[in-house]
Amino acid sequence: MRRLLFLFLLLNLGGCSQLGVHAWERGTLAKDDMALTADAVDLSLDDHIYFSKEGTSGGRGFAGGGCGCN
Amino acid sequence: MQLNHKNITQSLLGASCTLLGSNVHAQKWDIDAAILYYGEPDRVQAIEAIVSGTKEYSTDHSLSLKVVVDSLTGASANGAIEQATPQTFTRPSGNGQYTVDANTTPLDDTFRDTRVQLSAQWTQPLNRQWVYSGGANVSREYDYQSIALNSSFSRYFNTKNTTLTLGASLSFDSVDPVGGRPVALSEMVVDSGQFNNENDFDTAFNLTRDIDSENRNTVDVIFGLTQVMSKRWITQFNLSLSDVDGYLNDPYKLFSTVNNQGEAISQRFESRPDTRFKQAIFAQSKYHFSRSILDASIRIADDDWDISSQTLDIKYRFLLNNNHYIQPRFRYYQQDEAFFYQPFLSVNSTQPDYISADYRIGRLNAYTIGLKYGFKNKKGNDYAVRLEYYTQTPENPGVILPEPLTNEAVFPSVDALILQFNYSF
């Protein structure tokens, strides 16, 4: 898994030569589907499920409590 | 300036409009609503409803409000080990007992709760480079309540292609279990006819309980970097730290003490450390192909309980004609066990200070596969449905099982079905 992350970071770094766009080139990125937190309701519900069932929480957002979740 | 009646009227009107959020720049509320069913066969069933509204007041000033209500019923593994004979346990309240059949995972079937959560978040730019966001979250269920506050500051660089964010959250939780808090490592009192009367049982039961509630405080800090890579590609990296302090036991979880014949000779309440420090790296990338969007994220986490985990989450959205889409999803999760996790305690071992048989902090793998379908109608309203299957496979962390236990499901898997409907308008 750590190798996967390294590959992931490497792929990201590979794009560094063309980092960033002009304001008028953001049409695609401005689509609702392309928001990093698109489907925020789904993410919120997922956080609750996995917080209840697994030993790790957070990462995308705060890991803190909020429920007993037994 | 001298205020005349007209000035005052206009001022008051303006102030009230601002308070009500109905000034001329205000937009309508954008509402996201969903209802989710989560069900494990013979175990927990949950219904969770969520309504989230966001309103933009002026350029980039926005208020978000969220209400979540969830209701859980069913049975939850109590941590005791499966046996070849029936087992009897005292209910957490001390009122009554439940008996688990032979060769069956011990489940506490009194699991029942309703939770209500309210959240508010305000976001606004401070100037052309800086954005502030602050919020509060309150959650209440029968035996648990939580109040949390959060703040974050973001700064744009490189004509808004790069954003750095520093955020913090403080959460103050209170745990007040049914029947009081079990004294850690104390033996569950089970009425097998040894008590002369109910008062004798109550006296013995109360000796294993602390009545007052306990607190759990959490400090979270997140440092984030968002980077626009190209016209079609955006990425995010987060480094998060979490410091938890207070009562961290699960008050309803037991562990069995097992003799060399594999027989459970007592059931005791678990004991966890009262601090936990967690750290995680999270990376996400979204890429828009001509007719599809790839959303991939990875998280690597560990903590001073020695729970290290890896999570990979991939969603691939196929953009169909007329604003329809279909989105398969695959999630993989793997964790190593906490240093004090043991599926049971052998009579040959010294009782440690910390021990838990809760499989959720044991070694396990989990997979989610799912499909989501959605569309936007001509009015701009979104409808979606998602169906997912979640399976957890706990693993033996290397414990040698007494011979009779090799015939029992000491590490039973858990399956769940998730069905959700979304509506946004």
Short mmCIF file of C-alpha atoms in Angstrom, two decimals:
data_model
loop_
_atom_site.label_atom_id
_atom_site.label_comp_id
_atom_site.label_asym_id
_atom_site.label_seq_id
_atom_site.Cartn_x
_atom_site.Cartn_y
_atom_site.Cartn_z
CA MET A 1 0.00 0.00 0.00
CA ARG A 2 2.87 2.35 0.80
CA ARG A 3 4.24 1.60 -2.68
CA LEU A 4 0.87 2.55 -4.11
CA LEU A 5 1.00 5.88 -2.30
CA PHE A 6 4.51 6.47 -3.60
CA LEU A 7 3.29 5.72 -7.13
CA PHE A 8 0.33 8.01 -6.57
CA LEU A 9 2.60 10.85 -5.43
CA LEU A 10 4.98 10.18 -8.32
CA LEU A 11 2.13 10.37 -10.82
CA ASN A 12 1.04 13.64 -9.29
CA LEU A 13 4.54 15.04 -9.35
CA GLY A 14 4.76 13.99 -13.00
CA GLY A 15 2.24 16.68 -13.81
CA CYS A 16 4.27 19.43 -12.14
CA SER A 17 5.63 20.77 -15.40
CA GLN A 18 2.13 21.94 -16.33
CA LEU A 19 0.85 22.82 -12.86
CA GLY A 20 -2.07 25.18 -12.69
CA VAL A 21 -4.38 26.77 -15.21
CA HIS A 22 -5.64 30.23 -16.05
CA ALA A 23 -8.96 31.39 -14.63
CA TRP A 24 -10.65 31.03 -18.02
CA GLU A 25 -9.54 27.40 -18.28
CA ARG A 26 -11.45 26.20 -15.21
CA GLY A 27 -14.70 25.25 -16.92
CA THR A 28 -14.24 21.51 -16.39
CA LEU A 29 -12.89 21.88 -12.84
CA ALA A 30 -15.83 24.11 -11.92
CA LYS A 31 -18.36 21.34 -12.58
CA ASP A 32 -20.10 20.07 -9.45
CA ASP A 33 -18.89 16.55 -10.24
CA MET A 34 -15.28 17.70 -10.04
CA ALA A 35 -15.43 19.17 -6.54
CA LEU A 36 -13.16 17.22 -4.20
CA THR A 37 -16.06 17.02 -1.77
CA ALA A 38 -18.71 16.26 -4.39
CA ASP A 39 -21.43 14.05 -2.93
CA ALA A 40 -20.71 15.49 0.53
CA VAL A 41 -23.78 13.78 1.97
CA ASP A 42 -22.44 10.39 0.85
CA LEU A 43 -19.05 11.19 2.41
CA SER A 44 -20.72 12.16 5.67
CA LEU A 45 -22.76 8.95 5.79
CA ASP A 46 -19.70 6.87 4.88
CA ASP A 47 -17.71 8.52 7.68
CA HIS A 48 -20.34 7.42 10.18
CA ILE A 49 -20.43 3.84 8.89
CA TYR A 50 -16.69 3.34 8.81
CA PHE A 51 -16.11 5.20 12.10
CA SER A 52 -18.50 2.64 13.65
CA LYS A 53 -16.94 -0.42 12.05
CA GLU A 54 -13.19 0.22 11.75
CA GLY A 55 -10.29 1.30 13.93
CA THR A 56 -9.27 4.31 11.85
CA SER A 57 -11.28 7.42 11.07
CA GLY A 58 -10.73 10.82 9.46
CA GLY A 59 -8.02 11.75 6.99
CA ARG A 60 -10.22 13.55 4.51
CA GLY A 61 -11.61 15.61 7.38
CA PHE A 62 -11.46 15.67 11.16
CA ALA A 63 -11.24 12.26 12.86
CA GLY A 64 -12.93 13.37 16.09
CA GLY A 65 -15.80 11.70 17.90
CA GLY A 66 -19.42 12.61 17.60
CA CYS A 67 -21.01 9.26 18.32
CA GLY A 68 -20.75 6.32 20.68
CA CYS A 69 -21.08 3.98 17.70
CA ASN A 70 -21.07 0.70 19.55
CA MET B 1 -25.28 62.47 10.81
CA GLN B 2 -28.66 63.00 12.35
CA LEU B 3 -30.90 59.95 12.03
CA ASN B 4 -34.44 60.74 11.05
CA HIS B 5 -37.32 58.28 11.19
CA LYS B 6 -36.77 57.12 7.60
CA ASN B 7 -33.07 56.49 8.21
CA ILE B 8 -33.84 54.41 11.27
CA THR B 9 -36.53 52.41 9.48
CA GLN B 10 -34.20 51.68 6.59
CA SER B 11 -31.36 50.78 8.94
CA LEU B 12 -33.53 48.40 10.94
CA LEU B 13 -34.91 46.85 7.77
CA GLY B 14 -31.43 46.36 6.41
CA ALA B 15 -30.22 44.83 9.67
CA SER B 16 -33.16 42.43 9.90
CA CYS B 17 -32.76 41.43 6.26
CA THR B 18 -29.12 40.68 6.92
CA LEU B 19 -30.03 38.61 9.96
CA LEU B 20 -32.65 36.74 8.02
CA GLY B 21 -30.34 36.31 5.11
CA SER B 22 -32.73 37.88 2.67
CA ASN B 23 -30.74 40.78 1.31
CA VAL B 24 -30.76 41.41 -2.40
CA HIS B 25 -27.56 39.40 -2.97
CA ALA B 26 -28.86 36.30 -1.22
CA GLN B 27 -29.34 33.09 -3.15
CA LYS B 28 -31.82 30.37 -2.38
CA TRP B 29 -30.91 27.44 -0.15
CA ASP B 30 -29.29 24.48 -1.91
CA ILE B 31 -30.65 21.40 -0.18
CA ASP B 32 -29.09 17.93 -0.19
CA ALA B 33 -31.16 15.21 1.42
CA ALA B 34 -30.55 11.50 1.74
CA ILE B 35 -31.87 8.49 3.53
CA LEU B 36 -29.68 5.46 4.10
CA TYR B 37 -30.39 1.92 5.17
CA TYR B 38 -27.53 -0.10 6.65
CA GLY B 39 -28.17 -3.72 7.53
CA GLU B 40 -26.08 -6.63 8.77
CA PRO B 41 -27.89 -10.01 8.64
CA ASP B 42 -28.90 -10.95 12.22
CA ARG B 43 -27.04 -7.94 13.58
CA VAL B 44 -27.33 -4.15 13.41
CA GLN B 45 -29.97 -2.46 11.28
CA ALA B 46 -29.77 1.31 10.92
CA ILE B 47 -31.74 4.03 9.18
CA GLU B 48 -30.03 7.37 8.82
CA ALA B 49 -31.63 10.51 7.38
CA ILE B 50 -29.67 13.63 6.57
CA VAL B 51 -30.71 17.06 5.34
CA SER B 52 -28.01 19.56 4.51
CA GLY B 53 -28.62 23.11 3.31
CA THR B 54 -26.17 25.69 2.00
CA LYS B 55 -26.94 29.31 1.30
CA GLU B 56 -24.61 31.80 -0.32
CA TYR B 57 -25.12 35.30 1.05
CA SER B 58 -22.69 37.23 -1.09
CA THR B 59 -19.65 36.28 -3.07
CA ASP B 60 -18.18 33.20 -1.38
CA HIS B 61 -19.92 33.92 1.98
CA SER B 62 -21.90 30.83 2.80
CA LEU B 63 -23.76 29.20 5.65
CA SER B 64 -24.28 25.44 5.82
CA LEU B 65 -26.66 23.74 8.20
CA LYS B 66 -27.05 20.01 8.61
CA VAL B 67 -29.42 17.77 10.54
CA VAL B 68 -28.79 14.04 10.90
CA VAL B 69 -31.09 11.57 12.60
CA ASP B 70 -30.24 7.91 12.85
CA SER B 71 -31.88 5.00 14.52
CA LEU B 72 -30.17 1.71 15.29
CA THR B 73 -31.62 -1.59 16.41
CA GLY B 74 -30.43 -5.15 16.46
CA ALA B 75 -27.54 -7.03 17.91
CA SER B 76 -23.87 -6.24 18.32
CA ALA B 77 -21.00 -8.63 19.12
CA ASN B 78 -20.30 -8.33 22.84
CA GLY B 79 -16.70 -9.52 22.52
CA ALA B 80 -17.11 -12.84 24.34
CA ILE B 81 -15.86 -15.94 22.58
CA GLU B 82 -18.12 -18.46 20.83
CA GLN B 83 -18.56 -21.71 22.74
CA ALA B 84 -19.80 -25.25 22.10
CA THR B 85 -22.40 -24.74 24.84
CA PRO B 86 -25.02 -22.00 25.38
CA GLN B 87 -23.83 -18.92 27.29
CA THR B 88 -25.81 -16.56 29.50
CA PHE B 89 -24.97 -12.87 29.93
CA THR B 90 -26.41 -10.09 32.07
CA ARG B 91 -27.92 -7.21 30.09
CA PRO B 92 -25.92 -3.96 30.31
CA SER B 93 -28.66 -2.37 32.43
CA GLY B 94 -28.45 -5.22 34.94
CA ASN B 95 -32.13 -5.91 34.35
CA GLY B 96 -32.43 -9.41 32.95
CA GLN B 97 -30.28 -11.77 30.97
CA TYR B 98 -29.83 -13.01 27.42
CA THR B 99 -28.69 -16.45 26.35
CA VAL B 100 -26.61 -17.20 23.28
CA ASP B 101 -26.97 -20.57 21.56
CA ALA B 102 -24.07 -23.02 21.30
CA ASN B 103 -21.70 -22.47 18.36
CA THR B 104 -23.04 -18.94 17.88
CA THR B 105 -21.21 -15.62 18.04
CA PRO B 106 -22.30 -13.92 21.29
CA LEU B 107 -24.42 -10.93 20.31
CA ASP B 108 -26.03 -8.46 22.68
CA ASP B 109 -29.50 -8.10 21.20
CA THR B 110 -30.45 -5.10 23.35
CA PHE B 111 -28.58 -2.71 21.08
CA ARG B 112 -30.94 0.18 20.40
CA ASP B 113 -30.34 3.90 20.07
CA THR B 114 -31.42 7.07 18.31
CA ARG B 115 -28.98 9.86 17.55
CA VAL B 116 -29.63 13.44 16.52
CA GLN B 117 -26.87 15.63 15.19
CA LEU B 118 -26.96 19.34 14.28
CA SER B 119 -24.14 21.12 12.48
CA ALA B 120 -23.54 24.68 11.31
CA GLN B 121 -20.62 25.96 9.26
CA TRP B 122 -19.85 29.52 8.14
CA THR B 123 -17.33 30.22 5.38
CA GLN B 124 -16.15 33.58 4.12
CA PRO B 125 -13.16 35.19 2.44
CA LEU B 126 -11.07 37.47 4.63
CA ASN B 127 -9.44 39.11 1.62
CA ARG B 128 -8.40 38.01 -1.87
CA GLN B 129 -5.95 35.41 -0.55
CA TRP B 130 -7.43 34.17 2.71
CA VAL B 131 -10.62 32.24 3.51
CA TYR B 132 -11.97 31.46 6.97
CA SER B 133 -14.37 28.69 7.90
CA GLY B 134 -15.77 28.02 11.36
CA GLY B 135 -18.44 25.71 12.64
CA ALA B 136 -20.05 23.83 15.45
CA ASN B 137 -21.49 20.37 15.79
CA VAL B 138 -23.76 18.95 18.49
CA SER B 139 -24.73 15.31 18.71
CA ARG B 140 -26.90 13.49 21.24
CA GLU B 141 -27.84 9.86 21.73
CA TYR B 142 -29.08 7.97 24.78
CA ASP B 143 -25.68 7.21 26.28
CA TYR B 144 -23.40 9.63 24.46
CA GLN B 145 -23.26 13.32 23.66
CA SER B 146 -20.76 15.41 21.80
CA ILE B 147 -20.08 19.09 21.23
CA ALA B 148 -17.43 20.08 18.70
CA LEU B 149 -16.07 23.36 17.38
CA ASN B 150 -13.86 23.80 14.33
CA SER B 151 -11.96 26.55 12.55
CA SER B 152 -9.81 26.62 9.48
CA PHE B 153 -7.86 29.16 7.48
CA SER B 154 -7.01 28.70 3.82
CA ARG B 155 -4.65 30.71 1.67
CA TYR B 156 -4.55 30.79 -2.11
CA PHE B 157 -1.29 30.84 -4.03
CA ASN B 158 -0.39 30.75 -7.69
CA THR B 159 -3.61 32.47 -8.90
CA LYS B 160 -5.73 30.08 -6.84
CA ASN B 161 -4.14 26.97 -8.33
CA THR B 162 -2.66 26.08 -4.94
CA THR B 163 -4.49 26.26 -1.63
CA LEU B 164 -2.97 25.63 1.77
CA THR B 165 -5.33 24.98 4.66
CA LEU B 166 -4.74 24.73 8.38
CA GLY B 167 -7.69 23.56 10.43
CA ALA B 168 -8.38 22.48 13.98
CA SER B 169 -11.31 20.91 15.77
CA LEU B 170 -12.04 20.49 19.45
CA SER B 171 -14.58 17.93 20.53
CA PHE B 172 -15.98 17.46 24.02
CA ASP B 173 -17.81 14.17 24.44
CA SER B 174 -19.59 12.66 27.41
CA VAL B 175 -20.23 8.94 27.88
CA ASP B 176 -23.01 7.78 30.17
CA PRO B 177 -23.58 4.07 29.51
CA VAL B 178 -26.76 2.16 30.25
CA GLY B 179 -26.47 0.67 33.74
CA GLY B 180 -23.40 2.78 34.56
CA ARG B 181 -19.80 2.42 33.47
CA PRO B 182 -18.41 -1.08 33.99
CA VAL B 183 -15.29 -1.11 36.14
CA ALA B 184 -12.53 -2.05 33.71
CA LEU B 185 -11.43 -5.70 34.02
CA SER B 186 -14.23 -6.49 36.47
CA GLU B 187 -16.08 -9.77 36.00
CA MET B 188 -19.61 -9.67 34.66
CA VAL B 189 -22.04 -10.67 37.40
CA VAL B 190 -24.43 -13.32 36.11
CA ASP B 191 -27.29 -14.59 38.24
CA SER B 192 -27.04 -18.37 38.01
CA GLY B 193 -29.07 -18.95 41.15
CA GLN B 194 -26.23 -18.18 43.57
CA PHE B 195 -27.94 -15.07 45.02
CA ASN B 196 -30.49 -15.30 47.84
CA ASN B 197 -32.56 -12.43 46.47
CA GLU B 198 -32.62 -9.56 43.98
CA ASN B 199 -30.95 -7.15 46.41
CA ASP B 200 -27.93 -9.44 46.70
CA PHE B 201 -27.61 -9.50 42.92
CA ASP B 202 -27.99 -5.71 42.73
CA THR B 203 -25.29 -5.24 45.35
CA ALA B 204 -22.89 -7.51 43.44
CA PHE B 205 -23.79 -5.85 40.12
CA ASN B 206 -23.30 -2.33 41.49
CA LEU B 207 -19.82 -3.23 42.70
CA THR B 208 -18.85 -3.60 39.03
CA ARG B 209 -20.29 -0.20 38.06
CA ASP B 210 -19.32 3.45 38.30
CA ILE B 211 -22.39 5.63 38.10
CA ASP B 212 -20.98 9.02 37.03
CA SER B 213 -20.49 9.85 33.36
CA GLU B 214 -17.02 10.17 31.87
CA ASN B 215 -15.56 12.59 29.35
CA ARG B 216 -13.65 12.15 26.15
CA ASN B 217 -11.89 15.16 24.58
CA THR B 218 -10.42 15.23 21.11
CA VAL B 219 -8.12 17.72 19.43
CA ASP B 220 -7.77 17.34 15.66
CA VAL B 221 -5.41 19.29 13.44
CA ILE B 222 -5.32 19.06 9.66
CA PHE B 223 -2.80 20.57 7.29
CA GLY B 224 -4.01 20.38 3.70
CA LEU B 225 -2.69 21.17 0.23
CA THR B 226 -5.00 21.38 -2.78
CA GLN B 227 -3.39 21.68 -6.19
CA VAL B 228 -4.93 22.23 -9.61
CA MET B 229 -2.77 20.10 -11.87
CA SER B 230 -4.38 20.79 -15.24
CA LYS B 231 -7.69 21.75 -16.83
CA ARG B 232 -8.94 18.24 -15.99
CA TRP B 233 -7.02 17.27 -12.89
CA ILE B 234 -7.14 18.34 -9.24
CA THR B 235 -5.41 16.80 -6.25
CA GLN B 236 -5.41 17.10 -2.49
CA PHE B 237 -3.00 16.03 0.25
CA ASN B 238 -3.84 16.10 3.95
CA LEU B 239 -1.73 15.47 6.99
CA SER B 240 -3.91 15.00 10.04
CA LEU B 241 -3.17 14.56 13.73
CA SER B 242 -5.66 13.59 16.39
CA ASP B 243 -5.16 13.52 20.15
CA VAL B 244 -7.89 11.79 22.16
CA ASP B 245 -7.98 11.90 25.93
CA GLY B 246 -10.45 10.42 28.42
CA TYR B 247 -12.74 7.41 28.64
CA LEU B 248 -11.97 5.29 25.57
CA ASN B 249 -13.41 1.94 26.63
CA ASP B 250 -16.43 0.54 24.89
CA PRO B 251 -18.63 0.04 27.95
CA TYR B 252 -20.57 -2.84 26.38
CA LYS B 253 -17.60 -4.97 25.33
CA LEU B 254 -16.36 -8.04 27.16
CA PHE B 255 -13.46 -10.45 26.85
CA SER B 256 -13.55 -14.11 27.86
CA THR B 257 -11.03 -15.84 30.09
CA VAL B 258 -10.49 -19.27 28.55
CA ASN B 259 -8.99 -22.42 30.09
CA ASN B 260 -6.83 -24.99 28.32
CA GLN B 261 -9.95 -26.90 27.23
CA GLY B 262 -11.17 -23.78 25.40
CA GLU B 263 -13.95 -23.16 27.92
CA ALA B 264 -14.86 -19.59 28.88
CA ILE B 265 -14.63 -19.55 32.67
CA SER B 266 -15.43 -15.85 33.10
CA GLN B 267 -16.46 -12.75 31.16
CA ARG B 268 -14.78 -9.48 32.05
CA PHE B 269 -15.17 -5.90 30.86
CA GLU B 270 -12.52 -4.56 28.54
CA SER B 271 -9.87 -2.00 29.47
CA ARG B 272 -8.30 0.44 26.99
CA PRO B 273 -5.70 3.16 27.52
CA ASP B 274 -7.18 6.59 28.28
CA THR B 275 -5.18 8.40 25.61
CA ARG B 276 -4.72 7.83 21.90
CA PHE B 277 -2.64 9.77 19.39
CA LYS B 278 -3.44 9.21 15.71
CA GLN B 279 -1.84 10.42 12.52
CA ALA B 280 -2.88 10.00 8.91
CA ILE B 281 -1.82 10.95 5.41
CA PHE B 282 -4.64 11.31 2.92
CA ALA B 283 -4.26 11.91 -0.81
CA GLN B 284 -7.01 12.32 -3.38
CA SER B 285 -6.95 12.88 -7.11
CA LYS B 286 -9.81 13.58 -9.49
CA TYR B 287 -9.41 13.45 -13.24
CA HIS B 288 -12.04 14.34 -15.82
CA PHE B 289 -11.78 12.23 -18.96
CA SER B 290 -13.95 13.19 -21.92
CA ARG B 291 -16.99 11.19 -20.72
CA SER B 292 -16.00 9.97 -17.26
CA ILE B 293 -14.46 11.07 -13.96
CA LEU B 294 -11.97 9.10 -11.88
CA ASP B 295 -11.95 9.84 -8.14
CA ALA B 296 -9.20 7.95 -6.31
CA SER B 297 -8.08 8.42 -2.74
CA ILE B 298 -5.69 6.70 -0.42
CA ARG B 299 -5.17 6.99 3.34
CA ILE B 300 -2.34 5.67 5.44
CA ALA B 301 -2.80 5.94 9.19
CA ASP B 302 -1.31 4.75 12.42
CA ASP B 303 -1.53 5.51 16.11
CA ASP B 304 0.08 4.81 19.46
CA TRP B 305 -2.29 1.87 19.97
CA ASP B 306 -0.35 0.31 17.05
CA ILE B 307 -3.41 0.29 14.81
CA SER B 308 -1.95 0.97 11.39
CA SER B 309 -4.26 0.99 8.41
CA GLN B 310 -4.37 1.48 4.66
CA THR B 311 -7.44 2.56 2.74
CA LEU B 312 -7.93 2.74 -1.01
CA ASP B 313 -11.16 4.20 -2.37
CA ILE B 314 -11.90 4.39 -6.11
CA LYS B 315 -15.03 5.79 -7.72
CA TYR B 316 -15.39 5.93 -11.48
CA ARG B 317 -18.27 8.01 -12.82
CA PHE B 318 -19.44 7.30 -16.36
CA LEU B 319 -21.20 10.39 -17.71
CA LEU B 320 -24.15 9.24 -19.81
CA ASN B 321 -26.44 11.23 -22.05
CA ASN B 322 -29.02 13.70 -20.69
CA ASN B 323 -27.25 14.30 -17.36
CA HIS B 324 -27.42 10.68 -16.25
CA TYR B 325 -24.44 8.94 -14.68
CA ILE B 326 -23.50 5.57 -13.29
CA GLN B 327 -20.68 5.17 -10.78
CA PRO B 328 -19.06 1.90 -9.67
CA ARG B 329 -17.10 2.06 -6.43
CA PHE B 330 -14.44 -0.10 -4.84
CA ARG B 331 -13.00 0.45 -1.37
CA TYR B 332 -10.34 -1.63 0.34
CA TYR B 333 -9.38 -1.27 3.99
CA GLN B 334 -6.78 -3.19 5.99
CA GLN B 335 -5.74 -2.67 9.59
CA ASP B 336 -3.36 -4.26 12.06
CA GLU B 337 -4.49 -4.98 15.59
CA ALA B 338 -4.11 -2.71 18.61
CA PHE B 339 -1.30 -3.79 20.93
CA PHE B 340 -3.84 -4.78 23.60
CA TYR B 341 -6.21 -6.66 21.30
CA GLN B 342 -6.68 -10.33 22.24
CA PRO B 343 -9.61 -12.48 21.08
CA PHE B 344 -9.65 -13.96 24.60
CA LEU B 345 -7.39 -14.19 27.63
CA SER B 346 -5.81 -17.54 28.40
CA VAL B 347 -5.82 -18.62 32.06
CA ASN B 348 -2.10 -19.25 31.60
CA SER B 349 -1.48 -15.54 30.91
CA THR B 350 -1.16 -12.74 33.43
CA GLN B 351 -4.04 -10.32 33.17
CA PRO B 352 -2.67 -7.22 31.42
CA ASP B 353 -3.60 -3.61 32.27
CA TYR B 354 -5.19 -3.18 28.87
CA ILE B 355 -7.14 -5.77 26.92
CA SER B 356 -9.98 -5.71 24.42
CA ALA B 357 -11.56 -8.46 22.32
CA ASP B 358 -13.44 -5.92 20.16
CA TYR B 359 -12.75 -7.23 16.65
CA ARG B 360 -13.00 -3.65 15.28
CA ILE B 361 -9.58 -2.91 16.74
CA GLY B 362 -8.27 -6.33 15.76
CA ARG B 363 -6.54 -7.33 12.54
CA LEU B 364 -9.01 -7.18 9.68
CA ASN B 365 -9.61 -6.60 6.00
CA ALA B 366 -12.70 -4.96 4.59
CA TYR B 367 -14.05 -4.43 1.09
CA THR B 368 -16.86 -2.30 -0.24
CA ILE B 369 -18.21 -2.72 -3.74
CA GLY B 370 -21.06 -0.62 -4.95
CA LEU B 371 -22.90 1.13 -7.69
CA LYS B 372 -24.51 4.55 -7.77
CA TYR B 373 -26.88 5.83 -10.41
CA GLY B 374 -28.03 9.42 -10.65
CA PHE B 375 -29.47 12.05 -12.93
CA LYS B 376 -30.29 15.73 -13.01
CA ASN B 377 -33.68 16.79 -14.36
CA LYS B 378 -34.45 19.89 -16.42
CA LYS B 379 -35.10 21.95 -13.28
CA GLY B 380 -31.61 21.14 -12.03
CA ASN B 381 -32.74 18.77 -9.27
CA ASP B 382 -30.51 15.75 -8.64
CA TYR B 383 -31.73 12.25 -7.88
CA ALA B 384 -29.47 9.32 -7.04
CA VAL B 385 -29.51 5.85 -5.58
CA ARG B 386 -26.55 3.81 -4.41
CA LEU B 387 -26.32 0.18 -3.44
CA GLU B 388 -23.22 -1.17 -1.75
CA TYR B 389 -22.04 -4.39 -0.20
CA TYR B 390 -19.55 -4.17 2.68
CA THR B 391 -17.70 -7.14 4.10
CA GLN B 392 -15.24 -7.33 6.98
CA THR B 393 -12.94 -10.28 7.52
CA PRO B 394 -11.23 -10.30 10.92
CA GLU B 395 -8.00 -12.30 11.07
CA ASN B 396 -6.16 -14.18 13.77
CA PRO B 397 -3.20 -11.98 14.79
CA GLY B 398 -1.20 -15.08 15.66
CA VAL B 399 -2.99 -16.38 18.75
CA ILE B 400 -2.77 -20.17 19.31
CA LEU B 401 -6.30 -21.48 19.85
CA PRO B 402 -6.99 -24.32 22.31
CA GLU B 403 -8.10 -27.34 20.30
CA PRO B 404 -11.89 -27.11 20.96
CA LEU B 405 -11.94 -23.47 19.81
CA THR B 406 -10.67 -24.41 16.37
CA ASN B 407 -14.22 -25.64 15.68
CA GLU B 408 -15.72 -22.25 16.64
CA ALA B 409 -15.98 -19.03 14.65
CA VAL B 410 -13.50 -17.08 16.75
CA PHE B 411 -13.04 -14.47 13.98
CA PRO B 412 -16.46 -14.30 12.29
CA SER B 413 -16.85 -12.11 9.23
CA VAL B 414 -19.44 -9.34 9.04
CA ASP B 415 -21.43 -8.49 5.93
CA ALA B 416 -23.60 -5.44 5.38
CA LEU B 417 -25.88 -4.03 2.74
CA ILE B 418 -26.08 -0.28 2.21
CA LEU B 419 -28.91 1.33 0.26
CA GLN B 420 -29.21 5.08 -0.10
CA PHE B 421 -31.47 7.55 -1.89
CA ASN B 422 -30.37 11.13 -2.54
CA TYR B 423 -32.36 14.17 -3.58
CA SER B 424 -30.89 17.63 -4.13
CA PHE B 425 -32.77 20.75 -5.10
#
